[in-house]
Amino acid sequence: MSAKLKLAVLISGSGTNLQAIIDSCKNNKIHAEIKIVISNKSSAYGLERAHQANIKTQIINYKNRDKNEVEQELIQIIDQEKIDLIVLAGFMKILSADFISHYPEKIINIHPSLLPAFPGIDAQTQAWEYGTKIAGCTVHFVDEGCDTGPIILQEHVIVDQNDTIDDLKSKILEKEHLILPKAIDLIASKKVAISGRKVKIHS
Ligand code: GRF
């Protein structure tokens, strides 16, 4: 059995996607281990989830700091852990093109819409207000654009006409918790290959 994929998970908030990864690793559903959880917010509940799972945590302070300086610190922290894959799980900071190019094809993100529809923040509300009948979520590789990288997996939900925004958010979140660990496992199993805009998944 090959070595487990070493993950750094970046968060800013509640960390339910982080929890899904923690649980999947613990239950041996994915051949990966979280080496460190990094948050730009000391108040992020996801840090508590990491502590409860005995996972190393690090807070990275962006306030009143030069972005390049912050990212140099981030690179140092990540490279110290010899990370194979960086997972953005609700990380609300934009990473620079320099940072992204430092980790080619090694950063993935979970986004709560069926990209390329509704990139950016509050995607669930964008979809709800637009009146879409189908919504969903996407795991994609991170490139220099905003939620524009090659798509690995997507899952959809049906939008009921009586759904509130919160109903829709929780429907989508449930699917996020399925496809993010699955995408990580596919990468850990070396079943994912990027070909231009397309991501090929080998059975
Ligand atoms: C998720 O909806 C994710 O799609 C978005 O931020 C939210 C993070 O939620 N990028 P959580 O912190 O994982 O609960």
XYZ file of N, CA and C and ligand atoms in Angstrom:
623
model
N 0.867 -1.195 0.000
C 0.000 0.000 0.000
C 0.904 1.245 0.000
N 0.600 2.176 -0.926
C 1.427 3.408 -0.990
C 1.168 4.261 0.245
N 2.072 5.198 0.480
C 1.928 6.099 1.642
C 0.662 6.939 1.495
N 0.080 7.305 2.614
C -1.145 8.118 2.579
C -0.838 9.507 2.030
N -1.790 10.057 1.285
C -1.649 11.415 0.747
C -1.642 12.385 1.928
N -0.629 13.246 1.981
C -0.526 14.198 3.099
C -1.279 15.488 2.743
N -2.255 15.824 3.568
C -3.114 16.970 3.282
C -2.842 18.151 4.213
N -2.931 19.348 3.638
C -3.074 20.570 4.430
C -4.468 21.092 4.087
N -5.303 21.309 5.106
C -6.663 21.805 4.869
C -6.734 23.251 5.372
N -7.142 24.135 4.455
C -7.248 25.554 4.799
C -8.714 25.914 5.001
N -8.994 26.571 6.135
C -10.384 26.917 6.491
C -10.491 28.370 6.947
N -11.740 28.811 7.041
C -11.990 30.140 7.642
C -13.185 30.110 8.584
N -13.902 28.950 8.590
C -15.162 28.982 9.355
C -15.491 27.685 10.056
N -16.754 27.270 9.906
C -17.312 26.164 10.687
C -16.551 24.832 10.489
N -16.111 24.582 9.269
C -15.302 23.385 9.052
C -16.085 22.101 8.897
N -17.330 22.159 8.426
C -18.071 20.899 8.228
C -17.452 20.080 7.101
N -16.902 20.746 6.100
C -16.182 20.007 5.039
C -14.904 19.396 5.601
N -14.220 20.136 6.456
C -13.042 19.579 7.155
C -13.458 18.348 7.931
N -14.578 18.443 8.627
C -15.052 17.303 9.430
C -15.321 16.090 8.546
N -15.848 16.329 7.372
C -16.118 15.221 6.435
C -14.807 14.535 6.040
N -13.760 15.333 5.860
C -12.453 14.761 5.510
C -11.871 14.017 6.715
N -11.965 14.610 7.898
C -11.488 13.959 9.127
C -12.149 12.594 9.288
N -13.469 12.573 9.147
C -14.224 11.316 9.328
C -13.850 10.284 8.269
N -13.699 10.753 7.040
C -13.353 9.818 5.950
C -11.966 9.218 6.160
N -11.032 10.032 6.650
C -9.677 9.510 6.936
C -9.747 8.508 8.084
N -10.486 8.884 9.111
C -10.582 8.031 10.314
C -11.207 6.678 9.964
N -12.202 6.710 9.099
C -12.892 5.468 8.706
C -12.200 4.763 7.535
N -10.976 5.241 7.239
C -10.206 4.633 6.137
C -10.965 4.618 4.813
N -11.838 5.600 4.647
C -12.566 5.682 3.360
C -11.695 6.351 2.298
N -10.730 7.129 2.765
C -9.819 7.770 1.800
C -8.395 7.548 2.279
N -7.516 7.271 1.332
C -6.110 6.956 1.666
C -5.325 8.252 1.824
N -5.684 8.956 2.888
C -5.059 10.272 3.107
C -4.993 10.555 4.599
N -4.155 11.503 4.964
C -4.089 11.957 6.355
C -3.911 13.475 6.364
N -4.628 14.102 7.282
C -4.518 15.557 7.413
C -3.330 15.854 8.322
N -2.293 16.481 7.757
C -1.090 16.788 8.553
C -1.255 18.100 9.309
N -2.045 19.030 8.707
C -2.211 20.336 9.370
C -3.485 21.024 8.889
N -4.135 21.719 9.784
C -5.296 22.574 9.443
C -4.860 24.012 9.682
N -5.031 24.823 8.650
C -4.583 26.220 8.727
C -5.804 27.120 8.562
N -5.921 28.111 9.436
C -7.061 29.042 9.352
C -6.566 30.484 9.428
N -7.251 31.341 8.675
C -6.932 32.773 8.780
C -7.746 33.417 9.900
N -8.670 32.613 10.495
C -9.530 33.132 11.572
C -9.319 32.298 12.841
N -8.883 32.942 13.900
C -8.664 32.199 15.159
C -9.992 31.711 15.740
N -11.095 32.351 15.279
C -12.420 31.975 15.816
C -13.060 30.827 15.029
N -12.402 30.367 14.003
C -13.011 29.328 13.144
C -13.272 28.056 13.963
N -14.531 27.584 13.952
C -14.850 26.373 14.721
C -14.108 25.162 14.153
N -13.734 25.240 12.908
C -12.984 24.142 12.306
C -11.700 23.852 13.066
N -11.136 24.846 13.741
C -9.916 24.632 14.537
C -10.227 23.701 15.715
N -11.423 23.877 16.300
C -11.847 23.003 17.402
C -12.020 21.574 16.888
N -12.596 21.467 15.701
C -12.747 20.117 15.102
C -11.388 19.445 14.919
N -10.407 20.226 14.499
C -9.049 19.676 14.319
C -8.468 19.263 15.668
N -8.613 20.125 16.676
C -8.088 19.795 18.017
C -8.711 18.498 18.525
N -10.031 18.367 18.331
C -10.708 17.154 18.822
C -10.180 15.900 18.115
N -9.673 16.104 16.895
C -9.140 14.968 16.119
C -7.613 14.868 16.254
N -7.076 15.637 17.218
C -5.610 15.637 17.447
C -4.805 15.970 16.189
N -5.328 16.928 15.444
C -4.618 17.368 14.225
C -3.963 18.720 14.504
N -2.725 18.854 14.058
C -1.976 20.104 14.236
C -2.742 21.255 13.577
N -2.736 22.402 14.217
C -3.380 23.578 13.622
C -2.404 24.759 13.603
N -2.692 25.673 12.713
C -1.874 26.904 12.616
C -2.792 28.033 12.171
N -2.688 29.153 12.864
C -3.448 30.333 12.428
C -2.518 31.219 11.621
N -2.997 31.676 10.482
C -2.181 32.544 9.634
C -2.875 33.906 9.593
N -2.166 34.909 10.127
C -2.791 36.227 10.268
C -2.583 37.089 9.023
N -3.692 37.467 8.402
C -3.608 38.332 7.216
C -3.716 39.812 7.584
N -4.210 40.095 8.795
C -4.557 41.492 9.157
C -3.320 42.393 9.112
N -3.505 43.532 8.419
C -2.448 44.569 8.379
C -1.095 44.006 7.951
N -1.111 42.964 7.103
C 0.151 42.384 6.649
C 0.184 42.357 5.134
N 1.365 42.459 4.588
C 1.566 42.346 3.139
C 1.235 40.910 2.717
N 0.402 40.789 1.674
C -0.075 39.462 1.246
C 1.086 38.545 0.911
N 2.117 39.104 0.286
C 3.268 38.278 -0.107
C 3.960 37.692 1.125
N 4.043 38.526 2.169
C 4.672 38.074 3.419
C 3.862 36.929 4.036
N 2.541 37.108 4.011
C 1.658 36.067 4.571
C 1.837 34.764 3.795
N 1.867 34.868 2.477
C 1.958 33.657 1.641
C 3.322 32.984 1.761
N 4.365 33.793 2.005
C 5.680 33.168 2.230
C 5.631 32.327 3.512
N 4.927 32.855 4.531
C 4.778 32.109 5.793
C 3.973 30.834 5.557
N 2.909 30.995 4.740
C 2.045 29.845 4.417
C 2.856 28.746 3.706
N 3.680 29.144 2.760
C 4.507 28.170 2.022
C 5.455 27.453 2.978
N 6.016 28.215 3.902
C 6.964 27.619 4.851
C 6.261 26.559 5.719
N 5.076 26.929 6.206
C 4.307 26.002 7.066
C 3.962 24.734 6.286
N 3.475 24.925 5.061
C 3.037 23.782 4.246
C 4.223 22.906 3.864
N 5.310 23.530 3.441
C 6.460 22.740 2.973
C 7.138 21.997 4.119
N 7.021 22.540 5.338
C 7.573 21.854 6.511
C 6.895 20.483 6.712
N 5.597 20.431 6.335
C 4.830 19.193 6.546
C 4.924 18.247 5.359
N 5.671 18.636 4.348
C 5.820 17.812 3.124
C 4.451 17.410 2.562
N 3.618 18.402 2.319
C 2.234 18.208 1.900
C 2.143 17.765 0.433
N 1.220 16.835 0.163
C 0.968 16.390 -1.225
C -0.189 17.149 -1.869
N -1.157 17.572 -1.027
C -2.358 18.219 -1.582
C -2.873 19.265 -0.595
N -3.140 20.448 -1.131
C -3.723 21.533 -0.327
C -5.215 21.572 -0.634
N -6.034 21.490 0.418
C -7.496 21.479 0.241
C -8.079 22.762 0.817
N -8.709 23.568 -0.049
C -9.398 24.775 0.432
C -10.825 24.362 0.780
N -11.143 24.412 2.074
C -12.459 23.963 2.546
C -13.128 25.126 3.268
N -13.632 26.059 2.449
C -14.239 27.243 3.049
C -13.202 28.287 3.422
N -12.078 28.262 2.731
C -11.017 29.254 2.969
C -11.380 30.509 2.196
N -11.526 31.631 2.920
C -12.120 32.815 2.288
C -11.098 33.842 1.806
N -9.840 33.443 1.735
C -8.825 34.366 1.221
C -8.453 33.976 -0.211
N -8.190 34.986 -1.034
C -7.774 34.729 -2.419
C -6.262 34.472 -2.429
N -5.860 33.369 -3.025
C -4.431 33.051 -3.112
C -3.863 33.671 -4.384
N -2.639 34.148 -4.301
C -2.037 34.842 -5.454
C -1.632 33.837 -6.526
N -1.448 34.345 -7.724
C -1.001 33.497 -8.842
C 0.366 32.885 -8.516
N 1.217 33.657 -7.834
C 2.547 33.131 -7.459
C 2.412 31.923 -6.526
N 1.515 32.057 -5.537
C 1.327 30.957 -4.586
C 0.813 29.726 -5.326
N -0.180 29.939 -6.184
C -0.809 28.813 -6.901
C 0.206 28.128 -7.810
N 1.060 28.950 -8.453
C 2.042 28.346 -9.377
C 3.148 27.615 -8.611
N 3.261 27.900 -7.309
C 4.229 27.173 -6.469
C 3.776 25.732 -6.234
N 2.464 25.502 -6.393
C 1.898 24.165 -6.139
C 1.049 23.719 -7.333
N 1.690 23.505 -8.491
C 0.901 23.165 -9.690
C 0.099 21.871 -9.512
N -1.190 21.960 -9.812
C -2.109 20.806 -9.732
C -2.139 20.177 -8.341
N -1.847 21.019 -7.330
C -1.823 20.475 -5.961
C -2.752 21.221 -5.010
N -3.621 22.059 -5.576
C -4.577 22.788 -4.738
C -5.979 22.529 -5.276
N -6.883 22.070 -4.379
C -8.277 21.890 -4.808
C -9.191 22.717 -3.915
N -10.387 22.993 -4.436
C -11.349 23.836 -3.715
C -12.735 23.231 -3.854
N -13.553 23.423 -2.824
C -14.967 23.036 -2.887
C -15.785 24.317 -3.008
N -16.659 24.337 -4.035
C -17.455 25.550 -4.271
C -18.925 25.155 -4.318
N -19.811 25.919 -3.655
C -21.229 25.519 -3.549
C -22.103 25.959 -4.718
N -21.613 25.685 -5.949
C -22.485 25.862 -7.119
C -21.989 24.926 -8.211
N -22.789 24.786 -9.252
C -22.382 23.981 -10.414
C -21.606 24.908 -11.341
N -20.305 25.047 -11.075
C -19.478 25.933 -11.912
C -19.576 25.473 -13.363
N -19.491 26.400 -14.316
C -19.087 27.813 -14.146
C -20.197 28.771 -13.701
N -21.367 28.188 -13.373
C -22.418 29.093 -12.877
C -22.071 29.567 -11.465
N -22.336 30.824 -11.210
C -22.286 31.387 -9.853
C -20.943 31.245 -9.150
N -19.864 31.706 -9.780
C -18.571 31.749 -9.069
C -18.614 32.830 -7.983
N -17.586 32.842 -7.144
C -17.492 33.900 -6.140
C -18.276 33.580 -4.878
N -18.517 34.653 -4.109
C -19.097 34.416 -2.776
C -20.617 34.243 -2.842
N -21.137 33.597 -1.811
C -22.582 33.383 -1.638
C -23.235 32.768 -2.880
N -22.584 31.773 -3.420
C -23.054 31.138 -4.662
C -24.443 30.533 -4.494
N -24.712 29.995 -3.281
C -26.026 29.381 -3.066
C -27.140 30.432 -3.196
N -26.882 31.604 -2.625
C -27.881 32.679 -2.698
C -28.042 33.173 -4.128
N -26.912 33.254 -4.852
C -26.984 33.655 -6.263
C -27.926 32.726 -7.028
N -27.764 31.409 -6.793
C -28.588 30.422 -7.513
C -30.051 30.536 -7.093
N -30.253 30.671 -5.792
C -31.625 30.755 -5.258
C -32.341 31.980 -5.812
N -31.623 33.120 -5.818
C -32.238 34.362 -6.295
C -32.458 34.334 -7.811
N -31.614 33.567 -8.501
C -31.760 33.478 -9.967
C -32.970 32.632 -10.339
N -33.383 31.758 -9.396
C -34.516 30.877 -9.643
C -34.134 29.598 -10.353
N -32.897 29.119 -10.130
C -32.506 27.875 -10.801
C -33.318 26.709 -10.238
N -33.545 25.705 -11.065
C -34.297 24.516 -10.623
C -33.348 23.428 -10.116
N -32.105 23.546 -10.588
C -31.067 22.615 -10.134
C -29.898 23.446 -9.628
N -29.369 23.063 -8.493
C -28.157 23.727 -7.959
C -27.164 22.613 -7.611
N -26.098 22.955 -6.925
C -25.168 21.891 -6.575
C -23.820 22.410 -6.122
N -22.805 21.564 -6.251
C -21.470 21.936 -5.782
C -20.407 21.313 -6.684
N -19.216 21.860 -6.577
C -18.109 21.499 -7.467
C -16.802 21.387 -6.691
N -16.045 20.351 -6.969
C -14.649 20.293 -6.507
C -13.790 20.519 -7.747
N -12.875 21.470 -7.640
C -12.049 21.793 -8.815
C -10.614 22.087 -8.403
N -9.709 21.936 -9.366
C -8.339 22.384 -9.119
C -8.352 23.911 -9.121
N -7.502 24.484 -8.314
C -7.430 25.946 -8.215
C -6.429 26.471 -9.230
N -6.908 27.401 -10.049
C -5.964 28.086 -10.956
C -6.005 29.573 -10.610
N -5.434 30.395 -11.488
C -5.290 31.821 -11.136
C -6.621 32.568 -11.141
N -7.650 31.946 -11.725
C -8.942 32.656 -11.792
C -9.749 32.465 -10.526
N -10.978 33.020 -10.530
C -11.870 32.863 -9.367
C -12.819 31.704 -9.658
N -12.546 30.554 -9.033
C -13.391 29.350 -9.196
C -13.442 28.890 -10.653
N -12.309 28.994 -11.347
C -12.281 28.687 -12.797
C -11.434 27.455 -13.129
N -10.849 26.806 -12.160
C -9.939 25.701 -12.471
C -10.660 24.452 -12.974
N -9.913 23.516 -13.533
C -10.499 22.273 -14.081
C -11.333 21.521 -13.042
N -12.506 21.097 -13.475
C -13.481 20.483 -12.569
C -13.193 18.993 -12.367
N -13.167 18.581 -11.112
C -12.900 17.179 -10.765
C -14.219 16.409 -10.592
N -15.075 16.932 -9.708
C -16.375 16.289 -9.459
C -17.453 17.362 -9.252
N -18.677 16.995 -9.606
C -19.812 17.857 -9.289
C -20.970 16.987 -8.794
N -21.822 17.574 -7.992
C -23.057 16.911 -7.562
C -24.190 17.934 -7.612
N -25.406 17.460 -7.912
C -26.500 18.420 -8.032
C -27.542 18.194 -6.948
N -28.353 19.220 -6.726
C -29.540 19.091 -5.869
C -30.709 19.715 -6.616
N -31.907 19.216 -6.360
C -33.126 19.812 -6.942
C -33.563 20.955 -6.037
N -33.834 22.108 -6.633
C -34.315 23.245 -5.857
C -35.841 23.196 -5.844
N -36.396 22.987 -4.641
C -37.856 22.960 -4.514
C -38.362 24.396 -4.439
N -39.544 24.657 -5.013
C -40.021 26.046 -5.045
C -40.310 26.611 -3.667
N -40.421 25.717 -2.675
C -40.660 26.197 -1.296
C -39.370 26.292 -0.482
N -38.269 25.940 -1.114
C -36.987 25.996 -0.387
C -36.655 27.433 0.008
N -36.205 27.588 1.248
C -35.601 28.873 1.630
C -34.131 28.807 1.219
N -33.435 29.932 1.331
C -32.001 29.933 1.027
C -31.286 28.955 1.943
N -31.697 28.922 3.206
C -31.035 28.002 4.151
C -31.313 26.537 3.818
N -32.552 26.263 3.337
C -32.851 24.890 2.900
C -31.888 24.482 1.789
N -31.717 25.400 0.850
C -30.852 25.090 -0.294
C -29.402 24.932 0.155
N -28.957 25.815 1.042
C -27.573 25.728 1.532
C -27.317 24.377 2.191
N -28.282 23.910 2.985
C -28.016 22.631 3.685
C -28.101 21.450 2.731
N -28.966 21.537 1.725
C -29.004 20.470 0.708
C -27.656 20.374 -0.004
N -27.120 21.542 -0.383
C -25.845 21.570 -1.116
C -24.710 21.092 -0.216
N -24.737 21.545 1.048
C -23.646 21.183 1.975
C -23.548 19.669 2.148
N -24.707 19.022 2.200
C -24.711 17.553 2.313
C -23.940 16.917 1.160
N -24.147 17.430 -0.025
C -23.451 16.884 -1.221
C -21.968 17.255 -1.203
N -21.667 18.444 -0.671
C -20.245 18.839 -0.566
C -19.481 17.812 0.258
N -20.107 17.374 1.335
C -19.458 16.431 2.263
C -19.235 15.074 1.613
N -19.911 14.839 0.483
C -19.699 13.573 -0.244
C -18.596 13.713 -1.289
N -18.661 14.813 -2.055
C -17.741 14.876 -3.212
C -16.341 15.340 -2.839
N -16.191 16.100 -1.748
C -14.827 16.547 -1.414
C -13.948 15.372 -0.976
N -14.394 14.560 -0.012
C -13.568 13.381 0.321
C -13.356 12.456 -0.874
N -14.402 12.334 -1.695
C -14.286 11.431 -2.866
C -13.206 11.943 -3.823
N -13.188 13.249 -4.043
C -12.177 13.835 -4.940
C -10.771 13.606 -4.366
N -10.643 13.770 -3.062
C -9.334 13.551 -2.419
C -8.893 12.111 -2.604
N -9.853 11.190 -2.445
C -9.489 9.768 -2.590
C -9.098 9.437 -4.019
N -9.778 10.031 -4.970
C -9.420 9.800 -6.381
C -7.987 10.273 -6.646
N -7.640 11.418 -6.088
C -6.280 11.949 -6.263
C -5.283 11.059 -5.536
N -5.664 10.623 -4.326
C -4.775 9.736 -3.546
C -4.548 8.422 -4.279
N -5.566 7.990 -5.005
C -5.460 6.721 -5.756
C -4.857 6.931 -7.141
N -4.382 8.150 -7.375
C -3.752 8.487 -8.671
C -4.674 8.180 -9.848
N -5.956 8.445 -9.642
C -6.935 8.175 -10.716
C -7.344 9.439 -11.463
N -6.681 10.565 -11.133
C -7.088 11.847 -11.703
C -5.977 12.390 -12.593
N -6.364 12.758 -13.829
C -5.360 13.358 -14.726
C -5.977 14.573 -15.404
N -5.239 15.674 -15.377
C -5.729 16.902 -16.012
C -5.277 16.913 -17.467
N -6.259 17.213 -18.329
C -5.906 17.323 -19.755
C -6.548 18.617 -20.266
N -5.756 19.692 -20.253
C -6.277 21.019 -20.626
C -7.315 21.464 -19.612
N -8.514 21.756 -20.074
C -9.595 22.164 -19.173
C -10.247 20.972 -18.499
N -9.951 19.788 -19.072
C -10.719 18.613 -18.646
C -9.930 17.817 -17.593
N -10.668 17.189 -16.688
C -10.065 16.271 -15.713
C -10.571 14.871 -16.033
N -9.633 13.990 -16.340
C -10.028 12.604 -16.650
C -9.883 11.758 -15.394
N -10.907 10.966 -15.122
C -10.878 10.101 -13.948
C -10.827 8.652 -14.423
N -9.740 7.977 -14.027
C -9.562 6.596 -14.487
C -10.206 5.652 -13.482
N -10.866 4.644 -13.992
C -11.557 3.701 -13.069
C -10.535 2.767 -12.421
C -18.975 25.610 2.015
O -20.293 25.871 1.590
C -18.035 25.657 0.846
O -18.633 25.229 -0.358
C -17.710 27.122 0.757
O -17.607 27.546 2.101
C -18.443 26.725 2.902
C -17.591 26.172 4.012
O -18.392 25.504 4.890
N -16.484 27.346 0.032
P -17.663 24.664 6.065
O -16.752 25.629 6.786
O -16.909 23.552 5.430
O -18.813 24.180 6.917
